Short mmCIF file of C-alpha atoms in Angstrom, two decimals:
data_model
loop_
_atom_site.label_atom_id
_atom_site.label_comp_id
_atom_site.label_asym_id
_atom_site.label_seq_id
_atom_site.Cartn_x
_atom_site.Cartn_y
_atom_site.Cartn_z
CA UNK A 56 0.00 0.00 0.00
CA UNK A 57 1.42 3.74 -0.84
CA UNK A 58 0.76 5.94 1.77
CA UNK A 59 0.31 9.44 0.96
CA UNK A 60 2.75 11.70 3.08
CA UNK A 61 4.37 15.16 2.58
CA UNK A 62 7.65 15.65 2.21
CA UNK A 63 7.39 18.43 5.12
CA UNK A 64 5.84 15.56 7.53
CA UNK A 65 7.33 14.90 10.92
CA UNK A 66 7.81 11.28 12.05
CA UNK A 67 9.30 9.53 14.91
CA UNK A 68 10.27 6.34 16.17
CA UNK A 69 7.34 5.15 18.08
CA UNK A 70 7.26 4.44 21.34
CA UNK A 71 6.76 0.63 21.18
CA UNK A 72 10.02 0.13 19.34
CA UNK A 73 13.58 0.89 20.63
CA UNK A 74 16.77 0.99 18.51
CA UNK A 75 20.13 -0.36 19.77
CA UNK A 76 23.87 -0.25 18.02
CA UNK A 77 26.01 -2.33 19.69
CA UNK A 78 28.29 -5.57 19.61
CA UNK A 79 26.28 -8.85 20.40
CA UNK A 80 26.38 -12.39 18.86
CA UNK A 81 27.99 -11.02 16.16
CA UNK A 82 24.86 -8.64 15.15
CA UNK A 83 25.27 -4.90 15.27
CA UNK A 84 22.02 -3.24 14.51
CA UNK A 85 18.51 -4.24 16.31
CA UNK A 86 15.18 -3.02 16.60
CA UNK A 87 13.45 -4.29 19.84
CA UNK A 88 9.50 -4.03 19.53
CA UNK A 89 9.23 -3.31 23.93
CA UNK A 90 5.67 -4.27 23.82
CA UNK A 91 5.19 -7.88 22.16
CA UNK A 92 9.52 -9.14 22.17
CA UNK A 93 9.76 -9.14 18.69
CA UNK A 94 13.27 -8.47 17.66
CA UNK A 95 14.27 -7.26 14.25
CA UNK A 96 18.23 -7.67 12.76
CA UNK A 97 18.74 -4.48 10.58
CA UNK A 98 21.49 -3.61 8.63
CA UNK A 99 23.47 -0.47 8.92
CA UNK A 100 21.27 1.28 6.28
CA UNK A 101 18.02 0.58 7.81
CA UNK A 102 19.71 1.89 11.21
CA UNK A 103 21.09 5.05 10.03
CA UNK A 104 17.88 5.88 8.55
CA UNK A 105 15.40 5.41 11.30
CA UNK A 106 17.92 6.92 13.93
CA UNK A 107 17.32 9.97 11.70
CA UNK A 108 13.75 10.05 12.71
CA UNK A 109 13.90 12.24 15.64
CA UNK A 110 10.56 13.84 15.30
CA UNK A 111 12.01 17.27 14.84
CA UNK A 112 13.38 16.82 10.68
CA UNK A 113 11.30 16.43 8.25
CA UNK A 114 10.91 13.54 5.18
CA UNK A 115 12.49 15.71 3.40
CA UNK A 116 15.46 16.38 5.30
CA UNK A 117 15.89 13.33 5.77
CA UNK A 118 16.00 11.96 2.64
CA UNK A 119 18.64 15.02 1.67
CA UNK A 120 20.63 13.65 4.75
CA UNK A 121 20.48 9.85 3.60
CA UNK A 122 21.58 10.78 0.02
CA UNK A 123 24.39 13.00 0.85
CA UNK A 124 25.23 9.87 3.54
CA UNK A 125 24.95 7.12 1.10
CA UNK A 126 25.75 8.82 -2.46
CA UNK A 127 24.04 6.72 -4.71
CA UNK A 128 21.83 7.56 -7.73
CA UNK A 129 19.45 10.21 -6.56
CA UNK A 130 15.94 9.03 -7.57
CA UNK A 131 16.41 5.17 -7.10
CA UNK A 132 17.47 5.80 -3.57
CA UNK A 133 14.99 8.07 -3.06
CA UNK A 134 11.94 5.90 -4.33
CA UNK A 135 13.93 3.11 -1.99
CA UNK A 136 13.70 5.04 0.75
CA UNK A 137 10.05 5.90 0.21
CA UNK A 138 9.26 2.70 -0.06
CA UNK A 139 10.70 2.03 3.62
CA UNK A 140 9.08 4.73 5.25
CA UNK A 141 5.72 3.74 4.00
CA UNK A 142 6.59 0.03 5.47
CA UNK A 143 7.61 1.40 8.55
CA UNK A 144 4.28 3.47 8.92
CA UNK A 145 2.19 0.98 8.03
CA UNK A 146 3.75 -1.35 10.99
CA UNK A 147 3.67 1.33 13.08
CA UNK A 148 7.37 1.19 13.88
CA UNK A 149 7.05 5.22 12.80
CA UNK A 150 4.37 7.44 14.13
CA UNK A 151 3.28 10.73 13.18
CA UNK A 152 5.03 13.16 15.38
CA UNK A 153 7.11 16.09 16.77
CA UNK A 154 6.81 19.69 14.69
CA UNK B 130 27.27 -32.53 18.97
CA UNK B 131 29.43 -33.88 21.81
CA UNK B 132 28.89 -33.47 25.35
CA UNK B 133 30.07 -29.80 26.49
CA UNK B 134 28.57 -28.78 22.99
CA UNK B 135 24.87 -29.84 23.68
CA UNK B 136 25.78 -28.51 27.38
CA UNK B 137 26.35 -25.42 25.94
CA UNK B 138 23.30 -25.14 23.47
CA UNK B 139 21.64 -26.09 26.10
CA UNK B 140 22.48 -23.43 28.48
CA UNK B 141 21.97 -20.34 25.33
CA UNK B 142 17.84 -22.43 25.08
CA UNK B 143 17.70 -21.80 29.06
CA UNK B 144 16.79 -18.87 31.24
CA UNK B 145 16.93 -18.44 34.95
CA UNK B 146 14.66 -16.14 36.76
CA UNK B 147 15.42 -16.22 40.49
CA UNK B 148 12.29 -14.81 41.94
CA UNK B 149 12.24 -13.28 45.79
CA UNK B 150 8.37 -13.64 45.72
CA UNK B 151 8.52 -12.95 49.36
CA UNK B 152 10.30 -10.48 52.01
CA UNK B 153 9.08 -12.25 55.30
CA UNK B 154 11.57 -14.87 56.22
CA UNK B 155 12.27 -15.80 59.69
CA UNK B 156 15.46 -15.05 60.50
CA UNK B 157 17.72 -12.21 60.12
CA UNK B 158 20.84 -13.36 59.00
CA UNK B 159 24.42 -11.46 59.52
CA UNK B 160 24.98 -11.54 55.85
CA UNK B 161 21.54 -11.00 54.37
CA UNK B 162 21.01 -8.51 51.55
CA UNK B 163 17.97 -7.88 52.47
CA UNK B 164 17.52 -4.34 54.66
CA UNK B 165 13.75 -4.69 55.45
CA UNK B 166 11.33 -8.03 55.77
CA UNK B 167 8.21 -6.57 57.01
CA UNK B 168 6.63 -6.36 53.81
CA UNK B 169 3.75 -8.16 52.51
CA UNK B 170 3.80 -10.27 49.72
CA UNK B 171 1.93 -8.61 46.44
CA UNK B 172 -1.89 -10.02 46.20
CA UNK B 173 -2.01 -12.87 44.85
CA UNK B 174 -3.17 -12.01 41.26
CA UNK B 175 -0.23 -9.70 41.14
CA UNK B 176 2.27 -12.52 41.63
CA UNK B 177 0.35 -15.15 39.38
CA UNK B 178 0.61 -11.89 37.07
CA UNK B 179 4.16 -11.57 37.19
CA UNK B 180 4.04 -15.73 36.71
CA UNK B 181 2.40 -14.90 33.46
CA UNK B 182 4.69 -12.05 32.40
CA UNK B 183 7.55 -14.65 32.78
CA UNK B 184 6.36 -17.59 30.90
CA UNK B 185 4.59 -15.53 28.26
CA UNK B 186 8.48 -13.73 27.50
CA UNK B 187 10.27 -17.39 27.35
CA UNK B 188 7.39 -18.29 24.96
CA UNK B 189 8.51 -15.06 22.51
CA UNK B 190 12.18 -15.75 22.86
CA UNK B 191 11.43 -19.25 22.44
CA UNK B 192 14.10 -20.83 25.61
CA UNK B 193 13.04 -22.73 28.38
CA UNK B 194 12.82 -21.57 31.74
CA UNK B 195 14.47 -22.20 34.85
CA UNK B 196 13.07 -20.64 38.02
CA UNK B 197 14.29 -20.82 41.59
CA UNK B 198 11.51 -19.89 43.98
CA UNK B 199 12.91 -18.00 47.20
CA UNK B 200 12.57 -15.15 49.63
CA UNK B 201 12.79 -14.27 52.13
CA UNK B 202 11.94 -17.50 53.08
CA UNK B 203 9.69 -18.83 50.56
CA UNK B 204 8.58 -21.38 53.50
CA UNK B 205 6.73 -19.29 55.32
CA UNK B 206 3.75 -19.20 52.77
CA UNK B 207 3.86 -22.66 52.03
CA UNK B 208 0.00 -22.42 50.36
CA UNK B 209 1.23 -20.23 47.93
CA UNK B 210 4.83 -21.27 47.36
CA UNK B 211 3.30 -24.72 46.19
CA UNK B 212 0.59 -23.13 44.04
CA UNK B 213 3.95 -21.15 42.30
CA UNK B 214 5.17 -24.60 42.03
CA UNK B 215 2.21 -25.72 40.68
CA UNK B 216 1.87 -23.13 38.22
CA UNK B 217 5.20 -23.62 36.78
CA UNK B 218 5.47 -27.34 36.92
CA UNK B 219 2.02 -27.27 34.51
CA UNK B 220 3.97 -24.76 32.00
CA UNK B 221 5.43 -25.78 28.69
CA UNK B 222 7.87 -22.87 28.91
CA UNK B 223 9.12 -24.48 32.33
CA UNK B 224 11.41 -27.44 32.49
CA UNK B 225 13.11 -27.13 36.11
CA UNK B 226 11.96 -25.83 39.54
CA UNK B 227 14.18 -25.00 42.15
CA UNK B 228 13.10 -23.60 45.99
CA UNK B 229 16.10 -21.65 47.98
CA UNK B 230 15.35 -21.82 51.49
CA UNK B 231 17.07 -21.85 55.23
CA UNK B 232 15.47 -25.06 55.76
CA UNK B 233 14.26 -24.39 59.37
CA UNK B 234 10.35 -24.67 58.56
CA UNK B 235 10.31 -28.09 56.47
CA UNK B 236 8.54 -30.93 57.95
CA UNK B 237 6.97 -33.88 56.29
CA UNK B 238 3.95 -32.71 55.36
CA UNK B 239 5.66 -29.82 52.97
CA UNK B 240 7.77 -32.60 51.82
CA UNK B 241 5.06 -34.68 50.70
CA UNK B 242 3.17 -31.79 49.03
CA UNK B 243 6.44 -30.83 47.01
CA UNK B 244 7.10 -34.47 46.13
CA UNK B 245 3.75 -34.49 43.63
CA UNK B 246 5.71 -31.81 41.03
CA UNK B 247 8.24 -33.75 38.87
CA UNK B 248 9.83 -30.45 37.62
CA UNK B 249 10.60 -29.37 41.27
CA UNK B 250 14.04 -30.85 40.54
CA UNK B 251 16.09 -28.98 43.65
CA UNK B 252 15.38 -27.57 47.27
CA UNK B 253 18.47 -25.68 48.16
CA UNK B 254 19.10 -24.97 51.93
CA UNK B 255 21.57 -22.74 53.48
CA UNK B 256 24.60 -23.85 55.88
CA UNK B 257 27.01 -21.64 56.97
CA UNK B 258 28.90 -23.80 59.08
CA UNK B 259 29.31 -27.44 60.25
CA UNK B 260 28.52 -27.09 63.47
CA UNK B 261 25.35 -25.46 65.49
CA UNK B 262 28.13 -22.53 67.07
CA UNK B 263 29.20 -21.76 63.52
CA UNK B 264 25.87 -21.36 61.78
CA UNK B 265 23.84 -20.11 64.52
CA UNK B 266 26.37 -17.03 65.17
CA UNK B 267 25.18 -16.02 61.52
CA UNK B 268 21.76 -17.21 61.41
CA UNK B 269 20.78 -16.97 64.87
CA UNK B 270 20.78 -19.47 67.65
CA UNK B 271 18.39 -23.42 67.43
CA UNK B 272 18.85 -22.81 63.24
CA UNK B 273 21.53 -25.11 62.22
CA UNK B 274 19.14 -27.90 63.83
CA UNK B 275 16.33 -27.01 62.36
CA UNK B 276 18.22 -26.77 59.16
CA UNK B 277 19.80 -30.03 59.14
CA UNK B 278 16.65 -31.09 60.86
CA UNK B 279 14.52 -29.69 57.00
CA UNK B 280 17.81 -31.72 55.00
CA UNK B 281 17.00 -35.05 56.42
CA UNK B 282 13.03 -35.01 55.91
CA UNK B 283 13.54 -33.42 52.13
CA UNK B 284 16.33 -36.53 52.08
CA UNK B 285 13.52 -38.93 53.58
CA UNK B 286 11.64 -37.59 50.91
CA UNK B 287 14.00 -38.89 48.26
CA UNK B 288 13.92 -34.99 46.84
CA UNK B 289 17.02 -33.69 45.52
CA UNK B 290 18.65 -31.44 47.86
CA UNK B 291 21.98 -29.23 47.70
CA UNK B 292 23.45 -26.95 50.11
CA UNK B 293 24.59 -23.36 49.88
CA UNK B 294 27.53 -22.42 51.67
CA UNK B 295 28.19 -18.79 51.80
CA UNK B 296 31.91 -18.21 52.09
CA UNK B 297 33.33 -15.25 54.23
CA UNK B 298 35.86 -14.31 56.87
CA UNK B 299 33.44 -15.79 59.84
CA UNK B 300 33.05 -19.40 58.09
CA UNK B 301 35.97 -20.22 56.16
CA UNK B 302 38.10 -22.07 58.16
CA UNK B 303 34.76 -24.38 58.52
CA UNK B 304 34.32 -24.64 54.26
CA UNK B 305 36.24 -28.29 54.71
CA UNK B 306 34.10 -29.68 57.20
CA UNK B 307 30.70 -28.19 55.63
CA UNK B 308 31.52 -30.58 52.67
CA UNK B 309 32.35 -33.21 55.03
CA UNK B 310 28.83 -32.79 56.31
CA UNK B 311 26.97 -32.26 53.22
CA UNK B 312 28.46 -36.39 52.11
CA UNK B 313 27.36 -37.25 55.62
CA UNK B 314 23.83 -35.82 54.97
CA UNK B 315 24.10 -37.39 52.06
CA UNK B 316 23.36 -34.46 49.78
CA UNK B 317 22.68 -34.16 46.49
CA UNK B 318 25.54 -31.33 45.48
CA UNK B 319 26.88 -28.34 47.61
CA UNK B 320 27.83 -24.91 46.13
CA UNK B 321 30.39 -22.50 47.75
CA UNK B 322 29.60 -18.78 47.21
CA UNK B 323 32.01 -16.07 48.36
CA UNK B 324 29.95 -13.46 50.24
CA UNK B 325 29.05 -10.03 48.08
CA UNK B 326 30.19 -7.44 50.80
CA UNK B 327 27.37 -4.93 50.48
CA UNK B 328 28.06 -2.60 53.07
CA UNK B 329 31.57 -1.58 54.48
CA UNK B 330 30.52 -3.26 57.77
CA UNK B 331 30.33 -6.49 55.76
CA UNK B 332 33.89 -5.50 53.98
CA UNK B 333 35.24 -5.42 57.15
CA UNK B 334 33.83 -8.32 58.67
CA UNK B 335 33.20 -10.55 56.02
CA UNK B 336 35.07 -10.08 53.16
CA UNK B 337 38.35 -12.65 52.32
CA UNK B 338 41.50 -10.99 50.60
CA UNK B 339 42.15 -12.85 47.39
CA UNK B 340 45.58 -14.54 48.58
CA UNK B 341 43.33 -16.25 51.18
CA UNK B 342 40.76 -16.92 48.69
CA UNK B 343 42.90 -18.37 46.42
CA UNK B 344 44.40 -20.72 49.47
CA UNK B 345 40.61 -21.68 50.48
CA UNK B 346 39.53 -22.50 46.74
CA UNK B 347 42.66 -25.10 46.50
CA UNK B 348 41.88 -26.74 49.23
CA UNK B 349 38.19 -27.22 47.99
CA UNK B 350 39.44 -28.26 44.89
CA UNK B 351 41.23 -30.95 46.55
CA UNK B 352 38.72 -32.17 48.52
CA UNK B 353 36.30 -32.25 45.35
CA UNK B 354 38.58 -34.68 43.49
CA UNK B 355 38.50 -36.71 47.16
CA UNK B 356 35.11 -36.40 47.20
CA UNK B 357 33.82 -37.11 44.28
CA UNK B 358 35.49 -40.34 43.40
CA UNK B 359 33.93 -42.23 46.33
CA UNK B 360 30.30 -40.80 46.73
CA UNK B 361 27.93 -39.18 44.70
CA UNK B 362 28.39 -35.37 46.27
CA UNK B 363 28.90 -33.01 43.86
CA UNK B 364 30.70 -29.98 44.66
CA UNK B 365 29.81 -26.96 41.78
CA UNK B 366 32.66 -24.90 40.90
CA UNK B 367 30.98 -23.19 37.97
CA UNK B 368 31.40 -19.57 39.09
CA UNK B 369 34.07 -17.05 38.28
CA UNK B 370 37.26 -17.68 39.56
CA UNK B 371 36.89 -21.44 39.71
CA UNK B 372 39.31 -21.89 36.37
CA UNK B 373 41.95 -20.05 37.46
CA UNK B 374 42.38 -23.16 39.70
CA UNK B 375 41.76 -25.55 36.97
CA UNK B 376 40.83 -24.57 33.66
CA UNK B 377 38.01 -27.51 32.79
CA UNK B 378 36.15 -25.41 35.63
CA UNK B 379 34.34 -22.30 36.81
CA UNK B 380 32.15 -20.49 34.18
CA UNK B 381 31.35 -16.91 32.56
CA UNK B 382 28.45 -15.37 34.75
CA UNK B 383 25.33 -15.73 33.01
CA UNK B 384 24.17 -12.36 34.50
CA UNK B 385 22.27 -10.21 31.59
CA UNK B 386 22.96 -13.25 28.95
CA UNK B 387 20.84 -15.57 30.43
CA UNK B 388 19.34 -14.43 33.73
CA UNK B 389 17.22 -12.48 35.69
CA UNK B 390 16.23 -11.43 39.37
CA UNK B 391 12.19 -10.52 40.52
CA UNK B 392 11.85 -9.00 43.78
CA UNK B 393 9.06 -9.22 45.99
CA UNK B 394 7.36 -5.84 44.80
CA UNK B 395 8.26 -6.93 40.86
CA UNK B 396 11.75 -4.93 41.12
CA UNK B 397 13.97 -6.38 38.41
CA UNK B 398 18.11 -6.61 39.42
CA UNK B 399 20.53 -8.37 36.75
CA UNK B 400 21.15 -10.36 40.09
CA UNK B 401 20.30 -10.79 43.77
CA UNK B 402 24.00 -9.40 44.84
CA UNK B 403 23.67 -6.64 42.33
CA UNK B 404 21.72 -4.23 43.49
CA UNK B 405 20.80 -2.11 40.33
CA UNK B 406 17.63 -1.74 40.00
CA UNK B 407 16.29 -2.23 36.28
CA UNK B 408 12.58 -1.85 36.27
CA UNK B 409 9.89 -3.07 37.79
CA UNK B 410 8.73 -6.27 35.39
CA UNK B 411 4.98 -5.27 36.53
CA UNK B 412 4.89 -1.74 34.72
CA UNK B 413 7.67 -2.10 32.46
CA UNK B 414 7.23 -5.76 31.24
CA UNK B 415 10.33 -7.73 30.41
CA UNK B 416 11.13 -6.66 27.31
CA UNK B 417 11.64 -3.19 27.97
CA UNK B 418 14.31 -4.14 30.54
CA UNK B 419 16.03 -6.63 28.78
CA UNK B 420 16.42 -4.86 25.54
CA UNK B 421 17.14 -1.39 26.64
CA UNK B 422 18.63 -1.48 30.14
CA UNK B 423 22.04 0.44 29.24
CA UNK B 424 23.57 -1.37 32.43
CA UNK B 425 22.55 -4.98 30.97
CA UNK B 426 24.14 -4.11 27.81
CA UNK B 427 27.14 -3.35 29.31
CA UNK B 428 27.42 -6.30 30.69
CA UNK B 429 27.09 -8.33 27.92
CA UNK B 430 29.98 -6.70 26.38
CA UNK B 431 33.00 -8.10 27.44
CA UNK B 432 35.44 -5.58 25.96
CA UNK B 433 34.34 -2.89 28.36
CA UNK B 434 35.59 -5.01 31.33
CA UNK B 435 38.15 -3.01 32.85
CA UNK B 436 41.17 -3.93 35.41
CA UNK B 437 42.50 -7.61 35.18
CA UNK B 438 39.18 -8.51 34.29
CA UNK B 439 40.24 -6.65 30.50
CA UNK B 440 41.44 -9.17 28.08
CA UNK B 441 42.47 -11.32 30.53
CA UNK B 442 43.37 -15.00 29.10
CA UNK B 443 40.25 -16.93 31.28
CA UNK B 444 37.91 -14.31 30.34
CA UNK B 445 35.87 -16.53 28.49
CA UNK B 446 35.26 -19.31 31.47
CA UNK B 447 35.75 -15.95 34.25
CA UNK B 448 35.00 -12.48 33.75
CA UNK B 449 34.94 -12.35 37.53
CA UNK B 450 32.06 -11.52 39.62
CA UNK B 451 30.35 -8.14 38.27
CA UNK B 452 28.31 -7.62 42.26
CA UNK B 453 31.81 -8.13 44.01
CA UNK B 454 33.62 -5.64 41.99
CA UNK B 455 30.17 -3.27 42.51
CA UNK B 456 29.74 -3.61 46.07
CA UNK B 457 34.15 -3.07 46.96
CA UNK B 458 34.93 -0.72 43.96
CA UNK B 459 31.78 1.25 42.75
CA UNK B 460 32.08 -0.18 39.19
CA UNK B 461 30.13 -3.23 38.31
CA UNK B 462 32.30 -3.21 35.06
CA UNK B 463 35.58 -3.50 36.88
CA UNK B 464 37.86 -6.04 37.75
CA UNK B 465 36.97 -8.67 40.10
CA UNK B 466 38.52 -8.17 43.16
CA UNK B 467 38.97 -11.06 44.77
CA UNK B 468 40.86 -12.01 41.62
CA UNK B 469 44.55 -13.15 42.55
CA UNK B 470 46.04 -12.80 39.42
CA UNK B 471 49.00 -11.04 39.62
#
C-alpha cells in the first residue's frame, strides 16, 4: 500500500520500538518491539535511517541527509527510501510526530 | 554434537529467573542482603501476574525456563509457594523448579506436598557452618538444627537437595568440614559462594582478601577430586574464579545473557547481589528491561571489562564476579577483586 505523506511531515520512532547499536552475537544493529519481544536484525542502512527520525526533521530532510550519507543515484534511492518509510508506517514502527 | 557442545546449546535455550516472591523470612541473617522483611507479599493475582509475564516472555524468545523460587523465606507461605510450584510445573515454557530456602520450617507434610511436582528438581538450603556454634552465630541461635533437621526429611523424601555455603571471613576455616557434612547428609551437590560485601561493615567483617581466597579454593578443589570419586556429592565450581584453579572449571556469569532477578514488589536486578535496579517487570514488562537497560548491555559486552578482568586469558570461562567488583569498587564493570592474578 502507498501511503500518501508530505515531504514536510514529521515522524518519529514510536514508542513501542527501541533501537540499539552495539556488539552482540555477532549482530550490530537491532530493533526491539518493547511491547510484544519481537526483535528485528537491521542492517546499517536501515539503522542510520530510522535513527534519523527524531521527530524534529522532516521527510524531506531526511532523505537530503540519507543521500548526501549514502551517495548513490538520486531518484532510485529516493523511491527506496520511500518505499521504507511507508513500510515502517504501516507497521507502526514510525508514528506521526514532533513539529 | 558432543557433550560440552549440547551442554552449551543447552544453556543459550535456558533462562533463569530467580524470583524473591517474598520479604518475610524468619530469621535475620548477619549476611543477608535484604535491609527490610516486614513487607507483605503482592496479592495474589499480582504474583500469578508476574508468573504470566515470565512464561509468556520465554514463549517469545522461544528458551526454556528455569526458576528458583525463594525469599525471604519462601517457606513461610507454604499455600502459595506450592501453588507457584504448581503453576510452573504445569507450563510448557518451564522445564526445572528450584526452591532456595534456610530449611528451618520443612517438615513432612511440605515434603510430601512438594514431592507431587516432577519439575521441582532442587530444594536448596543454606549452611554456613558445620557445626550449630558456627551457623547459629550467623543465622541466629536453634537454626543449624532445624536446618539439618529440613535436610533429612527433604532426604527422607528422596527430593534432591543441595546446600549453599556462603563463604566469608566468619566461616571459612569451617568450608572443609561443611563438605564433610553435606556427604554425611548425604546431599545431592553443595555450592560455595564467596559473600558479596554490600556494606563496608560487611567489607570489614566478612570479606576474604584474594591470597586467602585463592588458598581456600585449592583446598576445595582438593577435597572435590576426594570427594567425588567415592560418593555421589557433587561440589559446583561453575562460578568465576573457579578456572583459574583448573581450567576444565568455573564459568562466565550468566548475568544479563541468560538471567534475571524478581523482587518481591516486581523490582527487576541483573542479580540478587547486584543491586541495580532495572525496572519493575509489573509496569515495564520484560522486554523493555532486557532490551534497553544500558547497564545490561554493558554487561554483555565483554570488551568494556576493565582492570585484570580486560582481556584477561580466562575471560571466556571468568570475567569475575560483576556484584563483588560493585559492592568493593563502585564499578560493576571493573575487575573482580577477589581475583589473585597477579
Amino acid at each position: 500500500m502507498n501511503r500518501g505523506y508530505l515531504m514536510d511531515k514529521i515522524y518519529s520512532l514510536s514508542t513501542s520500538y527501541s533501537l540499539f547499536k552495539g556488539e552482540f552475537n555477532e549482530n550490530k544493529y537491532f530493533l526491539f518491539n518493547i511491547e510484544d519481544g519481537t526483535i528485528y536484525r537491521l542492517n546499517e542502512v536501515s539503522y542510520d535511517i530510522l535513527s534519523l527520525f527524531d521527530g524534529i526533521r522532516n521527510v524531506e530532510k531526511i532523505i537530503e541527509l540519507f543521500i548526501a550519507l549514502y551517495q548513490g543515484e538520486q531518484d532510485k534511492m529516493m523511491a527506496d527510501l520511500k518505499k521504507l518509510i511507508d513500510i515502517w508506517l504501516d507497521k507502526k514502527i514510525l508514528v506521526s510526530g514532533g513539529e | 554434537m558432543n557433550k560440552n557442545e549440547q551442554n552449551s546449546q543447552n544453556a543459550k535455550d535456558e533462562f533463569y529467573f530467580q524470583w524473591h516472591f517474598l520479604e518475610q523470612c524468619n530469621l535475620r541473617c548477619v549476611h543477608c542482603y535484604q535491609e527490610q522483611y516486614g513487607s507483605h507479599e503482592l496479592p495474589r493475582e499480582k504474583i500469578f501476574v508476574i508468573a504470566k509475564i515470565m512464561e509468556n516472555t520465554l514463549r517469545k524468545w522461544n528458551k526454556i525456563g528455569r526458576v528458583s523460587l525463594t525469599g525471604g523465606e519462601p517457606f513461610m507461605q507454604k499455600d502459595l509457594l506450592v501453588d507457584l510450584v504448581d503453576y510452573f510445573n504445569r507450563s510448557d515454557q518451564f522445564a526445572r523448579i528450584g526452591i532456595l530456602t534456610n530449611g528451618t520450617l520443612i517438615d513432612d507434610t511440605i515434603a510430601l506436598r512438594l514431592k507431587s511436582f516432577n519439575k521441582l528438581h532442587e530444594i536448596q538450603v543454606s549452611i554456613d557452618g558445620s557445626t550449630a556454634d558456627i551457623h547459629d552465630r550467623i543465622r541466629g541461635q536453634g537454626n543449624f538444627l532445624k536446618a539439618i533437621e529440613g535436610i533429612k526429611i527433604l532426604k527422607k523424601h528422596k527430593l534432591f537437595v543441595s546446600i549453599m555455603f556462603t563463604l566469608h571471613k566468619l566461616n571459612q576455616n569451617d568450608v572443609l568440614d561443611v563438605i564433610d557434612l553435606a556427604e554425611k547428609l548425604n546431599v545431592d551437590a553443595i555450592t560455595i559462594e564467596r559473600v558479596t560485601p554490600i556494606s563496608t561493615d560487611d567489607l570489614t567483617n566478612l570479606y576474604i582478601q584474594p591470597a586467602e581466597l585463592h588458598r581456600i579454593y585449592n583446598d576445595i578443589y582438593m577435597r572435590k577430586q576426594e570427594i567425588e570419586q567415592r560418593s555421589g556429592l557433587k561440589i559446583r565450581v561453575s562460578r568465576p574464579l573457579w578456572t583459574l584453579i583448573d581450567e576444565k572449571i568455573g564459568g562466565f556469569c550468566p548475568v544479563g545473557f541468560t538471567s534475571l532477578c524478581i523482587l518481591h514488589d516486581g523490582s527487576v536486578l541483573p542479580c540478587r547481589r547486584l543491586e541495580i535496579p532495572l525496572g519493575n517487570i509489573l509496569t515495564d514488562g520484560l522486554y523493555k528491561i532486557w532490551y534497553t537497560s544500558d547497564v545490561l548491555w554493558k554487561i554483555r559486552n565483554k570488551k568494556l571489562l576493565t582492570g585484570k578482568c580486560n582481556g584477561c586469558t580466562y575471560l571466556q570461562n571468568c570475567g569475575g564476579c560483576r556484584s563483588v567488583a560493585y559492592h568493593v569498587n563502585g564499578d560493576y564493570m571493573g575487575e573482580d577483586p577477589q581475583c589473585w592474578r597477579k
